[in-house]
Coordinates of C-alpha atoms and ligand atoms in Angstrom, one line a residue:
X1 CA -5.1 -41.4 -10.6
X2 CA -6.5 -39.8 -7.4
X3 CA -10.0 -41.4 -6.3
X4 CA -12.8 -39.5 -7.0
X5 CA -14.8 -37.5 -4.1
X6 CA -18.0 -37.1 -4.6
X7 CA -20.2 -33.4 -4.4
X8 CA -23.1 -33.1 -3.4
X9 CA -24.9 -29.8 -3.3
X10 CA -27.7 -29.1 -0.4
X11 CA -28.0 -25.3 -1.7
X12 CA -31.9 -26.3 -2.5
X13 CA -32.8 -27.8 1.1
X14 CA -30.1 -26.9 4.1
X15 CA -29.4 -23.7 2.1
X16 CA -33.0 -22.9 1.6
X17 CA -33.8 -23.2 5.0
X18 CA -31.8 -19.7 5.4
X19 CA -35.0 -17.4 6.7
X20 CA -36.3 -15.3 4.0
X21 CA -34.4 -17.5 1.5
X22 CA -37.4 -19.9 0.6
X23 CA -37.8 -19.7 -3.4
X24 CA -40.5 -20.4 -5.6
X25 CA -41.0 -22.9 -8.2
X26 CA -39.8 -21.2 -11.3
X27 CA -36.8 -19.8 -9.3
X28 CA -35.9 -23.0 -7.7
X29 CA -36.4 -24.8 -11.4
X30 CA -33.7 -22.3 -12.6
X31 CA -31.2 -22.6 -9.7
X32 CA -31.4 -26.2 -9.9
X33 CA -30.4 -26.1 -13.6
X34 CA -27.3 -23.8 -12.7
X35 CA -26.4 -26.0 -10.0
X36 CA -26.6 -28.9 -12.6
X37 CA -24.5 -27.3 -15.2
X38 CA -22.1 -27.2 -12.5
X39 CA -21.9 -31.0 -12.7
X40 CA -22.0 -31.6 -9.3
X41 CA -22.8 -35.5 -8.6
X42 CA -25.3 -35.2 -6.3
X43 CA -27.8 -32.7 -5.4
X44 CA -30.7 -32.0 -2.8
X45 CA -34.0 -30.0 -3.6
X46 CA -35.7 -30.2 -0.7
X47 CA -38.3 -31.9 1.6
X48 CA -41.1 -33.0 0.3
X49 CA -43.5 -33.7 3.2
X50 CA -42.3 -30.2 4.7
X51 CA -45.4 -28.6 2.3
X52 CA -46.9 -29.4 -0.7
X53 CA -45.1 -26.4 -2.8
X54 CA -41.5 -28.2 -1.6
X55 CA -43.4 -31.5 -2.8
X56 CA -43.8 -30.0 -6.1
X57 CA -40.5 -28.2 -6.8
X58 CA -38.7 -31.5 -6.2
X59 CA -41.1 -33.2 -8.6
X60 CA -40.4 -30.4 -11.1
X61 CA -36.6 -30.6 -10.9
X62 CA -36.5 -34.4 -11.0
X63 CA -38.3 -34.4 -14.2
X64 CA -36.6 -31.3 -15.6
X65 CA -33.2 -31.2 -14.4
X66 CA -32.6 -35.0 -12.8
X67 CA -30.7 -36.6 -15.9
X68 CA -27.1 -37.0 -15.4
X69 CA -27.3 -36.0 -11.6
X70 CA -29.0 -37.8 -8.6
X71 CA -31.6 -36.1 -7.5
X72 CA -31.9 -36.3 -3.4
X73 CA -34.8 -35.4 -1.1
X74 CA -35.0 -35.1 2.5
X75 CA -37.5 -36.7 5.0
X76 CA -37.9 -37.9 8.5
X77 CA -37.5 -42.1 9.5
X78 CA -40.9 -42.5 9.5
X79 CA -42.8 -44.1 6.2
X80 CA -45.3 -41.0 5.2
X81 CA -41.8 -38.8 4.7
X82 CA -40.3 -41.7 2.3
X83 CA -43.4 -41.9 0.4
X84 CA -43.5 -38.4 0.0
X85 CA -39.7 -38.5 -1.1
X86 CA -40.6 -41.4 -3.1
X87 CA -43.3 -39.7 -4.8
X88 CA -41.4 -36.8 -5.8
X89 CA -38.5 -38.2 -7.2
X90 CA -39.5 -41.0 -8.6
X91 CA -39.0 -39.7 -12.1
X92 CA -35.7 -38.6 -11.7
X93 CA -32.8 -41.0 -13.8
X94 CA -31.5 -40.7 -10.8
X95 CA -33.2 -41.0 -7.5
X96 CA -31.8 -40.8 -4.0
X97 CA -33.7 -41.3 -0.9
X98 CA -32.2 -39.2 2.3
X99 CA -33.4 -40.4 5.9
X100 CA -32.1 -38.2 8.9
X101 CA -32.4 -39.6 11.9
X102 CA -30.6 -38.4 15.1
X103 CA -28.0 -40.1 16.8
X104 CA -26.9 -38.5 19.9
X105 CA -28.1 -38.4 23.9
X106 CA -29.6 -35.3 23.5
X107 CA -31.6 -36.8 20.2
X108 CA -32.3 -39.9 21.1
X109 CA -33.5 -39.0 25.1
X110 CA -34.6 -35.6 24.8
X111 CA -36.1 -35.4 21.3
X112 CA -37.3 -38.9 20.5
X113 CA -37.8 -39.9 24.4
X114 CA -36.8 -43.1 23.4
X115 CA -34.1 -45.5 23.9
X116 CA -30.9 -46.0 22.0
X117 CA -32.1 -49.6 20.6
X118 CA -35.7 -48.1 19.6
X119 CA -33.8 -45.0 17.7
X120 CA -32.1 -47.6 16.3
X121 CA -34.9 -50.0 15.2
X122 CA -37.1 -47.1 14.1
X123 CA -33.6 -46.2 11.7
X124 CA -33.4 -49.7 10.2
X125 CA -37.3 -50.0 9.5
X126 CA -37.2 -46.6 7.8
X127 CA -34.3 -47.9 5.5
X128 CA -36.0 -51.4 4.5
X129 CA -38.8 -49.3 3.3
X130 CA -37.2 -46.7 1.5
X131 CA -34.9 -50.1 -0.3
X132 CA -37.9 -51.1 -0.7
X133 CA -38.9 -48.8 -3.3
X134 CA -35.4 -47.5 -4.7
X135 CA -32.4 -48.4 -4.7
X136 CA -30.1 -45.7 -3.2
X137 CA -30.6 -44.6 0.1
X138 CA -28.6 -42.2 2.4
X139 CA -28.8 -42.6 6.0
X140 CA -27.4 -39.4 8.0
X141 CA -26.8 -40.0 11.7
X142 CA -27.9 -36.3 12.8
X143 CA -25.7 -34.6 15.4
X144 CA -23.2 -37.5 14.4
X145 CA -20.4 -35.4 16.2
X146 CA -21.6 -35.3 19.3
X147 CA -22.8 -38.8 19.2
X148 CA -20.8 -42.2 21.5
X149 CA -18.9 -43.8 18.7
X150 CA -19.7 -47.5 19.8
X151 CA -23.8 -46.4 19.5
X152 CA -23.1 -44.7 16.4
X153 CA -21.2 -47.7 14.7
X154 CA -23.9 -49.9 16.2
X155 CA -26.3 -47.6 14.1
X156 CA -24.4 -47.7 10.5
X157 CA -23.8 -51.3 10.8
X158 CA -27.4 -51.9 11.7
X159 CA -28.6 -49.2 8.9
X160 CA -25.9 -50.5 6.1
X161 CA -27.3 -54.0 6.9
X162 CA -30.7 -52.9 6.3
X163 CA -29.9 -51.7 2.9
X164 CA -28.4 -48.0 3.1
X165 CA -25.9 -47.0 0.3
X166 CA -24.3 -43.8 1.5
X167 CA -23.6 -42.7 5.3
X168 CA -24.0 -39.5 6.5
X169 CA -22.1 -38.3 9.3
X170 CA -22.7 -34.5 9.8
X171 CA -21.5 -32.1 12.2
X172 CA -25.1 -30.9 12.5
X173 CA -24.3 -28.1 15.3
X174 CA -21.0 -27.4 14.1
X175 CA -19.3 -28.5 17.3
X176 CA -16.4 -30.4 15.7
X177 CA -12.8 -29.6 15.4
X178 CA -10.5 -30.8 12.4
X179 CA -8.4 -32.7 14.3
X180 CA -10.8 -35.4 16.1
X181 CA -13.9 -34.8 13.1
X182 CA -10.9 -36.2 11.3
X183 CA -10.2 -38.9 13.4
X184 CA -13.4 -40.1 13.7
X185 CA -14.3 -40.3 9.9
X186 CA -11.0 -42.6 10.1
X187 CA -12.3 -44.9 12.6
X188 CA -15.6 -45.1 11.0
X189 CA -14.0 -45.5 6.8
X190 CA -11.8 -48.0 8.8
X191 CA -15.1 -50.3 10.4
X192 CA -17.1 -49.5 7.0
X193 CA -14.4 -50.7 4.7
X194 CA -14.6 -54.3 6.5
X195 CA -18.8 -53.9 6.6
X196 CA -19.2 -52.9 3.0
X197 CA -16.5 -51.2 0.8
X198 CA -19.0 -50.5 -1.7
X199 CA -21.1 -48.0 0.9
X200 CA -20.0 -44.2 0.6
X201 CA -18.8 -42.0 3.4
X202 CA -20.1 -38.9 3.4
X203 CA -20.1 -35.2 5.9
X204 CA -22.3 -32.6 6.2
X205 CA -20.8 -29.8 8.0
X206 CA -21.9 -26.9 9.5
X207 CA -20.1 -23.3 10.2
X208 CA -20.8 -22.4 13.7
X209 CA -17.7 -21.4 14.7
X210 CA -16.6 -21.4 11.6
X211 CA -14.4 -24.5 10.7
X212 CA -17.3 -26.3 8.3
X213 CA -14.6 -26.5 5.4
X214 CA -11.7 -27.4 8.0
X215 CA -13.6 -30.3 9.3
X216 CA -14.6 -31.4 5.9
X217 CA -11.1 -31.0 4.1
X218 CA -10.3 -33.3 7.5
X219 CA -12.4 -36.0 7.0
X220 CA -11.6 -35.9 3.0
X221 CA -8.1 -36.5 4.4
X222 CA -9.4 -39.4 6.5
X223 CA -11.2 -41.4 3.7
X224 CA -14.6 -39.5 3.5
X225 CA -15.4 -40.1 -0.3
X226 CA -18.0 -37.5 -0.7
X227 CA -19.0 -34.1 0.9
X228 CA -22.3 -32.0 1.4
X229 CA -22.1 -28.5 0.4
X230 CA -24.1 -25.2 -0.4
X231 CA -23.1 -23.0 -2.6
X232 CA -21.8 -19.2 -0.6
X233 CA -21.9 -21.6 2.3
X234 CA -25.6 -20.6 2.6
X235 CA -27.6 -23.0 5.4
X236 CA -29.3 -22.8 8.2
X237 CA -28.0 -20.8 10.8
X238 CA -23.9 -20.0 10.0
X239 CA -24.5 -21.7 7.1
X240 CA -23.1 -24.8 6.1
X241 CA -19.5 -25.8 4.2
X242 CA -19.0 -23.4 1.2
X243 CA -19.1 -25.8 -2.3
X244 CA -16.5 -23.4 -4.0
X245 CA -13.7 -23.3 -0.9
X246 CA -13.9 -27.4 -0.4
X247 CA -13.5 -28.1 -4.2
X248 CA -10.7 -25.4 -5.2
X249 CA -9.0 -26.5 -1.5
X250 CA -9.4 -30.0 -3.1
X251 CA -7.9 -29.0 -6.4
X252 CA -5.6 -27.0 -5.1
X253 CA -4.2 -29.8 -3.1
X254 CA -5.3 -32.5 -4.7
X255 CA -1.4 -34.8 -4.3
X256 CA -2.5 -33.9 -0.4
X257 CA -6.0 -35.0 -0.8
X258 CA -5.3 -38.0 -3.1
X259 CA -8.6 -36.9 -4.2
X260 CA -10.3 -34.8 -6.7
X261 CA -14.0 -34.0 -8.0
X262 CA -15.2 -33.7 -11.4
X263 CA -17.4 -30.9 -10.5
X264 CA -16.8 -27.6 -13.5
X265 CA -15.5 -25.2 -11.6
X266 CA -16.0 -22.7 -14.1
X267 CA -19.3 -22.4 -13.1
X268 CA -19.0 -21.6 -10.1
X269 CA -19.0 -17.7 -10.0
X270 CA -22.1 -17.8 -11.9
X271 CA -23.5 -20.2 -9.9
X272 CA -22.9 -17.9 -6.9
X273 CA -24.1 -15.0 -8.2
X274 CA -27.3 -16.3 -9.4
X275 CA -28.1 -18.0 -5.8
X276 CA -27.1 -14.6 -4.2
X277 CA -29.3 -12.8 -6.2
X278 CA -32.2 -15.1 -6.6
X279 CA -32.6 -16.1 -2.7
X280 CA -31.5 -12.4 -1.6
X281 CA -28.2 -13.4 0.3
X282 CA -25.8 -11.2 -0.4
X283 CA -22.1 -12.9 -0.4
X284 CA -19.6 -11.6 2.3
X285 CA -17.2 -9.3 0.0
X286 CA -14.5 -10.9 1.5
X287 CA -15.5 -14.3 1.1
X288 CA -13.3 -17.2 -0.2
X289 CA -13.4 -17.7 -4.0
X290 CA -16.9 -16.3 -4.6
X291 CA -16.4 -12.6 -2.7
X292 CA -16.0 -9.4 -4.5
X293 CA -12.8 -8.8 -3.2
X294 CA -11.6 -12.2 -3.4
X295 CA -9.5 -11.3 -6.8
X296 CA -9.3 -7.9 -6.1
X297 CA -5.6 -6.1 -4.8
X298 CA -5.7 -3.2 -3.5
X299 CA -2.5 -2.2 -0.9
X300 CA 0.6 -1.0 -3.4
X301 CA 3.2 -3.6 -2.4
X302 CA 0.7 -6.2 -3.8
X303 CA -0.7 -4.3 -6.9
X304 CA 3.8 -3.9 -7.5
X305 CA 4.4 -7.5 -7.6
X306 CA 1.5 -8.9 -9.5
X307 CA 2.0 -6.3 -12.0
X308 CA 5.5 -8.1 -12.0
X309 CA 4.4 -11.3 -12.1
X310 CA 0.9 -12.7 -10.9
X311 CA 1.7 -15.6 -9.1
X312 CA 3.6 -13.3 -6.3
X313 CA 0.0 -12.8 -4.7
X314 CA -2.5 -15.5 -7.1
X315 CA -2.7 -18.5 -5.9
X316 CA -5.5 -19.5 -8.8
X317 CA -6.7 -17.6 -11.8
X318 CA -9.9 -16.2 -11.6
X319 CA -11.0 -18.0 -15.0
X320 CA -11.0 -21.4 -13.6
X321 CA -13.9 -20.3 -11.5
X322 CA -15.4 -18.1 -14.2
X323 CA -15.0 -14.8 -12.6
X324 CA -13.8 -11.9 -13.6
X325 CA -10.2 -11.0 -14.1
X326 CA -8.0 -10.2 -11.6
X327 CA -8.7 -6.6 -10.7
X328 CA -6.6 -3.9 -9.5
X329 CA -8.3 -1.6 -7.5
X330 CA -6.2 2.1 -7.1
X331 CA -6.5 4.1 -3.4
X332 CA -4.5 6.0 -1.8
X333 CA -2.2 2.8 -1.1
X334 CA -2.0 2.1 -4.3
X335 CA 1.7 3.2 -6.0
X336 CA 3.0 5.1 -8.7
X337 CA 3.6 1.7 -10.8
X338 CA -0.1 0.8 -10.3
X339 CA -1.6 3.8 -11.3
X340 CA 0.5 3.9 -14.5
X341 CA -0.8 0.4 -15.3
X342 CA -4.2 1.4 -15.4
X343 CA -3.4 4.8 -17.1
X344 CA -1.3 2.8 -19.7
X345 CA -4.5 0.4 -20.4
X346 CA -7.1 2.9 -20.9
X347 CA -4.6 4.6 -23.6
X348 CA -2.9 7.3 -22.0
X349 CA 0.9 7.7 -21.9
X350 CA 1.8 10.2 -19.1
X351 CA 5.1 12.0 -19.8
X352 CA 7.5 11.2 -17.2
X353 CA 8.2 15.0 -16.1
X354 CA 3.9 14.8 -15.5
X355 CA 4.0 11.9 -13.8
X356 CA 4.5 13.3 -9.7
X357 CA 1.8 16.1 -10.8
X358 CA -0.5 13.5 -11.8
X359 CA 0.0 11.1 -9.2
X360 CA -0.7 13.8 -6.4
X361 CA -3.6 14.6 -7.9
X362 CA -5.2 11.2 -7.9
X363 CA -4.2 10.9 -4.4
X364 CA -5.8 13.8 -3.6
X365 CA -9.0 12.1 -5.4
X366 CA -8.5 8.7 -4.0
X367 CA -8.1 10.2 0.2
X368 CA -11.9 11.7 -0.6
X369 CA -13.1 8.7 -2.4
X370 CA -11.7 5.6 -0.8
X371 CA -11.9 3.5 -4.5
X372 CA -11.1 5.1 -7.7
X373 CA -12.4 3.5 -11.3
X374 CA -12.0 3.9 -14.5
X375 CA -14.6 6.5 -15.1
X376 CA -12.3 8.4 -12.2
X377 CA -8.9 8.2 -13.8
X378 CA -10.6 9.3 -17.7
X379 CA -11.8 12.6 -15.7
X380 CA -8.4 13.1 -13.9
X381 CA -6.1 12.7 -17.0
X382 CA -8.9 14.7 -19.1
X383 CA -8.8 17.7 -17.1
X384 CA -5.2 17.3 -16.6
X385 CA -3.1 19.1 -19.7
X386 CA -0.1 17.3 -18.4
X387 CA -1.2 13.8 -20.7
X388 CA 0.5 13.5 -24.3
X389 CA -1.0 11.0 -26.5
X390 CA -4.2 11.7 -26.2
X391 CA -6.5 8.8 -25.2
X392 CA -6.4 6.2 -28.3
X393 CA -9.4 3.5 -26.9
X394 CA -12.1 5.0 -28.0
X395 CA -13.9 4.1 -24.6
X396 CA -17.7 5.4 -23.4
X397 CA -18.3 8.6 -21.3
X398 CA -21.3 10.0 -20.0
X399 CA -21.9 13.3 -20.9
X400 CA -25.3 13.6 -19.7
X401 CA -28.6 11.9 -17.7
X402 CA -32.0 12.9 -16.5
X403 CA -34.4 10.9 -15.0
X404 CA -38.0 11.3 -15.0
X405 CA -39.3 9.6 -11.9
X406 CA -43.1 9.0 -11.6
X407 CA -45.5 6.4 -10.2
X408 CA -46.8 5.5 -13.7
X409 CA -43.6 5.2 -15.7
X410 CA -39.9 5.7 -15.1
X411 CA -37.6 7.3 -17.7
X412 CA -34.2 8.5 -18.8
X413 CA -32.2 10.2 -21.4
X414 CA -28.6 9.8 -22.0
X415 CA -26.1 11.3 -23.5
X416 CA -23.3 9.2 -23.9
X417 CA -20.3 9.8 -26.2
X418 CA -17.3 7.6 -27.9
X419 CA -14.5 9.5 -29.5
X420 CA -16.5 12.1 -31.9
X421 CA -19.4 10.3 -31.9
X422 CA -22.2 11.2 -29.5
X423 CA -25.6 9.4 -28.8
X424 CA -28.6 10.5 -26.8
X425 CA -31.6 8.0 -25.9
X426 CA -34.5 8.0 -24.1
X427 CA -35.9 4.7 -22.6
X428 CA -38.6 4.5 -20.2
X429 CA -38.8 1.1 -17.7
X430 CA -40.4 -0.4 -15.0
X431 CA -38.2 1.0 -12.3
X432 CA -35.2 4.1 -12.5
X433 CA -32.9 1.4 -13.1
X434 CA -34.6 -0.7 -15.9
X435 CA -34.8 3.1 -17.6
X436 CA -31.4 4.4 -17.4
X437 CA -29.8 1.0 -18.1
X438 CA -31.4 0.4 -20.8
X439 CA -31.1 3.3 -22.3
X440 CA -27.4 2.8 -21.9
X441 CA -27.8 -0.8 -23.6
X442 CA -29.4 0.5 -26.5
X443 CA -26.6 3.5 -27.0
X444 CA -23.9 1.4 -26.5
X445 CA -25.5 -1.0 -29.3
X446 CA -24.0 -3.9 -28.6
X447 CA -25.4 -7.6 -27.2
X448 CA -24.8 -7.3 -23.5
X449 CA -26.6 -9.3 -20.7
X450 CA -26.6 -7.2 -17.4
X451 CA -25.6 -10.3 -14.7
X452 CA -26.3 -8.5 -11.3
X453 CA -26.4 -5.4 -9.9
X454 CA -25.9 -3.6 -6.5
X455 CA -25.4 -1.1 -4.1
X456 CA -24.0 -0.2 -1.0
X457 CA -23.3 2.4 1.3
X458 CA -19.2 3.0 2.1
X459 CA -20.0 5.7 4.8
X460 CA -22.3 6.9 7.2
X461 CA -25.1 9.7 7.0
X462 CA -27.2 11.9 4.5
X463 CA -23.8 12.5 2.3
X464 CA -23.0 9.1 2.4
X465 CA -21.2 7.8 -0.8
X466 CA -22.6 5.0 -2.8
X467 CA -20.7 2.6 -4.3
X468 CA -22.7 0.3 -7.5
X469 CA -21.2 -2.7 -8.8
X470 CA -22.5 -3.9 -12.2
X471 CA -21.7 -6.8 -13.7
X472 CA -22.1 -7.9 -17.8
X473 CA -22.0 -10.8 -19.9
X474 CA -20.8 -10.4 -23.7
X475 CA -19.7 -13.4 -25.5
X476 CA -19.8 -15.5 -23.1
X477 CA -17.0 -13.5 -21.0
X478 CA -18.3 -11.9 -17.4
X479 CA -17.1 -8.2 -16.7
X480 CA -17.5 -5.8 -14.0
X481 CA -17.7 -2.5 -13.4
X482 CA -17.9 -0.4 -10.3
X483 CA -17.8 3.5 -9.4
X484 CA -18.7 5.6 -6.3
X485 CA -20.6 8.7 -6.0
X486 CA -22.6 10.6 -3.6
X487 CA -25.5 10.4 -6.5
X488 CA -26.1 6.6 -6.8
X489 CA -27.8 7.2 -10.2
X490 CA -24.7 8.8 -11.7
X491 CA -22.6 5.9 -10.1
X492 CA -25.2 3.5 -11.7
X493 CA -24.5 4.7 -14.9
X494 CA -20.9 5.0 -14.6
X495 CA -20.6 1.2 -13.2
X496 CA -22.2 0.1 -16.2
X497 CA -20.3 2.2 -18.5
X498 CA -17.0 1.1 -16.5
X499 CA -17.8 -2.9 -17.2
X500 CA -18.4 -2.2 -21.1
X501 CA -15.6 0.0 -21.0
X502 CA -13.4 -3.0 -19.4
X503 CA -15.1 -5.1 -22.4
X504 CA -13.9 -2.9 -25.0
X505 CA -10.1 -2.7 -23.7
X506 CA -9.6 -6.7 -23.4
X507 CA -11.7 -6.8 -27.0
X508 CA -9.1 -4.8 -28.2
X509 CA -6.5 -6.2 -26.6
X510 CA -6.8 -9.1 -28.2
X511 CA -7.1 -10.9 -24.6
Ligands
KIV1 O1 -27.3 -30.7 9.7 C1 -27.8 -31.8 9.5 O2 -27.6 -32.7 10.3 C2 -28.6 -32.1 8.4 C3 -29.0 -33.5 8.0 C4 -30.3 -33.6 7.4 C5 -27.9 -34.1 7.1 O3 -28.9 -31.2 7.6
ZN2 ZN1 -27.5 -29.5 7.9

């Protein structure tokens, strides 16, 4: 058995120092709980003497959510931080006390005006009082990588002496490089293992120039037995190491690592999405694991040979981080075998002697449109007389919508229809959007949790297209659905319908 490396999440302290970012107490309370769901060993909520809201959140989650997780909060060496950190997390199962204390020239000279052996001294007094009054204790040596390694083991042996249970050696300006970050969490594990094998070694990374997960993977490599992360790599300036890329690069490697975490990675697409939406970061589409795009295939050799067989271009299902399926997105790129596939699954068999027609056609569609969707294809192959067959699914189309847009109250009618049968509802809400989708909701009829929502330009200008993405939960399962248009009402709608739409094919088949 691998050993284990240990998570711990900073989403609720570095992460929330992202400007704009700062959350409440109700929404930090439920990001916390995600986060903890997520089984993570380890997380941070914040720091406490920073303001007296901070003070309170961490209070809140260490009574709430601080059961089977240690519950960590930040402060400065000095004692009116720890007894604030005390205070605040006192009532947590669980409770971790985290001192940061820098440990570099430019720290100790410019920034304490002090020398090395007071930095040091003023370290070791702060950790005898916070042992004082808990039991685990982090010490981080801030700027670590930048620090003289003598001063810096002079430090952890004078800290790990004084009590501290985990060391923290971050890249604090993410200055490192894999290759010597990795090397130097070997000379420390090396030192530490004759100190105190029973002290953890942990990194913080940041993204700078972007090699936080490289110089964490490293110093996993190199005997670091636990890592700090933020979920979407969120954190203070570039952000900090991604949670989702170290732990599927650790699982995905894990003979290589020697190591593995027992965090539930199947939590981890929600988990995303609910920190995007609830501190207002949007995540990079193209970023690794949690993107939009980061299951999606869109150029036509690809969409060929996972059609074939999807390990030619998967290296790990989307399910084991709870997203979505795979998805196959058609554009002009995209081949005759590709659009077929997605013809074929919303129930229309093309003749063969249609099939060049049909495919010029949607090429035509897809040059103007960039992305075409489900909602795209149904209108091609319906106004097309070259189909046979019919479509057999049974799937939602909007007929119809009108909005009523006022300062008082919002509404919208639809008219939606599913083979013969056709629906019209009115629903007024407290925006457009809380109108029109739920008056789909209710016409559809059937129990589904809208998850996020979103919208984006793809060009330039007054005729810009608009391109929404929508995604659902029914039963547990996620689903998306997406459409462009230059109306971003209409592709609203026709996301939402595309997601339940999606819903109802796997339903059926059985999947
Ligand atoms: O970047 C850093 O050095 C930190 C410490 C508090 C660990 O965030
Ligand atoms: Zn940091």
């Amino acid at each position: 058995m691998s050993r284990k490396i240990y998570v711990f999440d900073t989403t609720l302290r570095d992460g929330e120092q992202v400007p704009g970012a700062k959350l409440n107490l109700a929404e930090k309370l439920d990001v916390a709980e995600q986060i903890a769901k997520m089984k993570v060993d380890m997380m941070e909520v914040g720091f406490p003497s920073s303001s007296q809201g901070d003070f309170e959140a961490v209070r809140a989650i260490s009574r709430k959510v601080g059961k089977d997780v240690w519950i960590a909060a930040l402060g400065r060496a000095i004692q009116s931080d720890i007894d604030c950190i005390y205070e605040s997390i006192r009532e947590a199962e669980l409770p971790l006390i985290h001192i940061v204390l820098g440990s570099s020239d430019v720290h100790v000279s410019k920034k304490f005006r002090k020398t090395p052996q007071q930095v040091i001294e003023m370290g070791v007094g702060a950790v005898k009082y916070a042992s004082s009054l808990l039991p685990q204790v982090q010490y981080s040596l801030e700027d670590a990588s930048r620090s003289e390694f003598e001063y810096l083991w002079q430090t952890i042996e004078a800290v790990v002496k004084a009590g501290a249970t985990i060391i923290n050696v971050p890249d604090t300006v993410g200055f490192a490089i894999p290759e010597e970050f990795g090397k130097l969490i070997y000379r420390i594990n090396d030192r530490l293992r004759n100190l105190d094998p029973s002290v953890l070694l942990s990194v913080h990374c940041h993204n700078d120039t972007g090699l936080a997960t490289a110089n964490t993977l490293a110093a996993v490599k190199n005997g670091a037995d636990k890592v700090e992360c933020t979920i979407n790599g969120i954190g203070e300036r570039a952000g900090n190491t991604a949670l989702e890329e170290v732990v599927m690069g650790i699982s995905l490697h894990e003979a290589y690592y020697g190591g593995h975490t027992t965090v539930d990675t199947r939590q981890i697409y929600e988990t995303s999405r609910i920190v995007s939406a609830t501190m207002g970061l949007d995540v990079q589409v193209n970023k690794a694991i949690t993107g939009e795009n980061a299951f999606a295939h869109s150029s036509g050799i690809h969409q060929d040979g996972l059609l074939k067989s999807k390990d030619v271009y998967e290296i790990m299902d989307p399910e084991t981080i709870g997203a979505p399926a795979m998805e196959i997105v058609l554009t002009a790129r995209s081949g005759r075998h590709a659009f077929m596939h997605v013809t074929q699954r919303l129930g229309f068999a093309i003749p063969e002697e249609s099939l060049e027609d049909i495919y010029q056609q949607f090429l035509t569609m897809a040059d103007a449109q960039k992305e075409i969707y489900d909602n795209d294809v149904l209108t091609l192959l319906k106004k097309s007389a070259l189909t046979s067959g019919g479509n057999n699914r049974e799937l939602w189309q909007l007929l119809d919508y009108e909005l009523t847009v006022t300062d008082s109250r919002p509404a919208a009618t639809v008219t939606l229809a599913r083979g013969d049968k056709e629906v019209v509802i009115s629903q007024t809400g407290s925006g457009v959007i809380d109108a029109l989708y739920g008056a789909i909701i209710e016409a559809i009829a059937a129990p589904i949790e809208l998850i996020d929502y979103r919208i984006n330009s793809l060009s330039r200008g007054k005729g810009s297209l608009g391109k929404v993405t929508t995604q659902i939960r029914y039963a547990d399962q996620l689903y998306s659905g997406k459409a462009i248009e230059q109306d971003v009402m209409r592709a609203s709608a026709l996301a939402l319908i595309n997601a339940v739409n999606k819903m109802l094919l796997e339903q059926a088949s059985g999947c």
